[in-house]
C-alpha angles and dihedrals in degrees: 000000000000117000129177123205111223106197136000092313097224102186088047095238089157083072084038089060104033090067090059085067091259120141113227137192129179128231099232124220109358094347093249126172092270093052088048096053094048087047092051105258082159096062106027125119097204133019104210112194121204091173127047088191078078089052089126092067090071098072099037088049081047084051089058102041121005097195104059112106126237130214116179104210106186151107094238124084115259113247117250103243085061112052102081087053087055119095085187140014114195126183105215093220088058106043123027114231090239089060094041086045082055086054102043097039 
């Protein structure tokens, strides 16, 4: 499984998920289309967020590959526009990334 980290990743869910055998890049800067595409969108299984300040970064990497699954994994609230294109929202204070890389694993 391919998985690209959107945003500073906090809570550390990319070890989290590492450890679940998951291979994991990270979109580098604002997560625009060039930085997905050097960190696999085309290929990845999941797009996990960990800033929702990046939230424009769901519907370009579902532009790429429509069927890549997004989790958004933050504090913050989840911009409208993007909820429909969100398989999981998590709040970090209610769920451990270990639990939600299990999950998603």
């Amino acid at each position: 499984m391919q998985a690209i980290i959107v945003g500073s990743d906090p809570e550390d869910l990319a070890a989290a998920l590492e450890a679940h055998d998951v291979t994991v890049t990270n979109a580098a800067g604002t997560a625009d289309r060039s930085s997905l595409l050097d960190a696999g969108v085309e290929d990845a299984d999941l797009l996990a967020v960990t800033d929702v300040g990046l939230a424009t970064s769901i519907p370009v990497a579902r532009e790429l590959n429509p069927d890549v699954r997004v989790v958004v994994y933050a504090r913050d609230s989840v911009p409208e526009f993007v909820r429909a294109s969100t398989a999981l929202i998590v709040d970090p204070a209610l769920i451990d990334p270990d639990t939600v890389a299990e999950e998603l694993a």
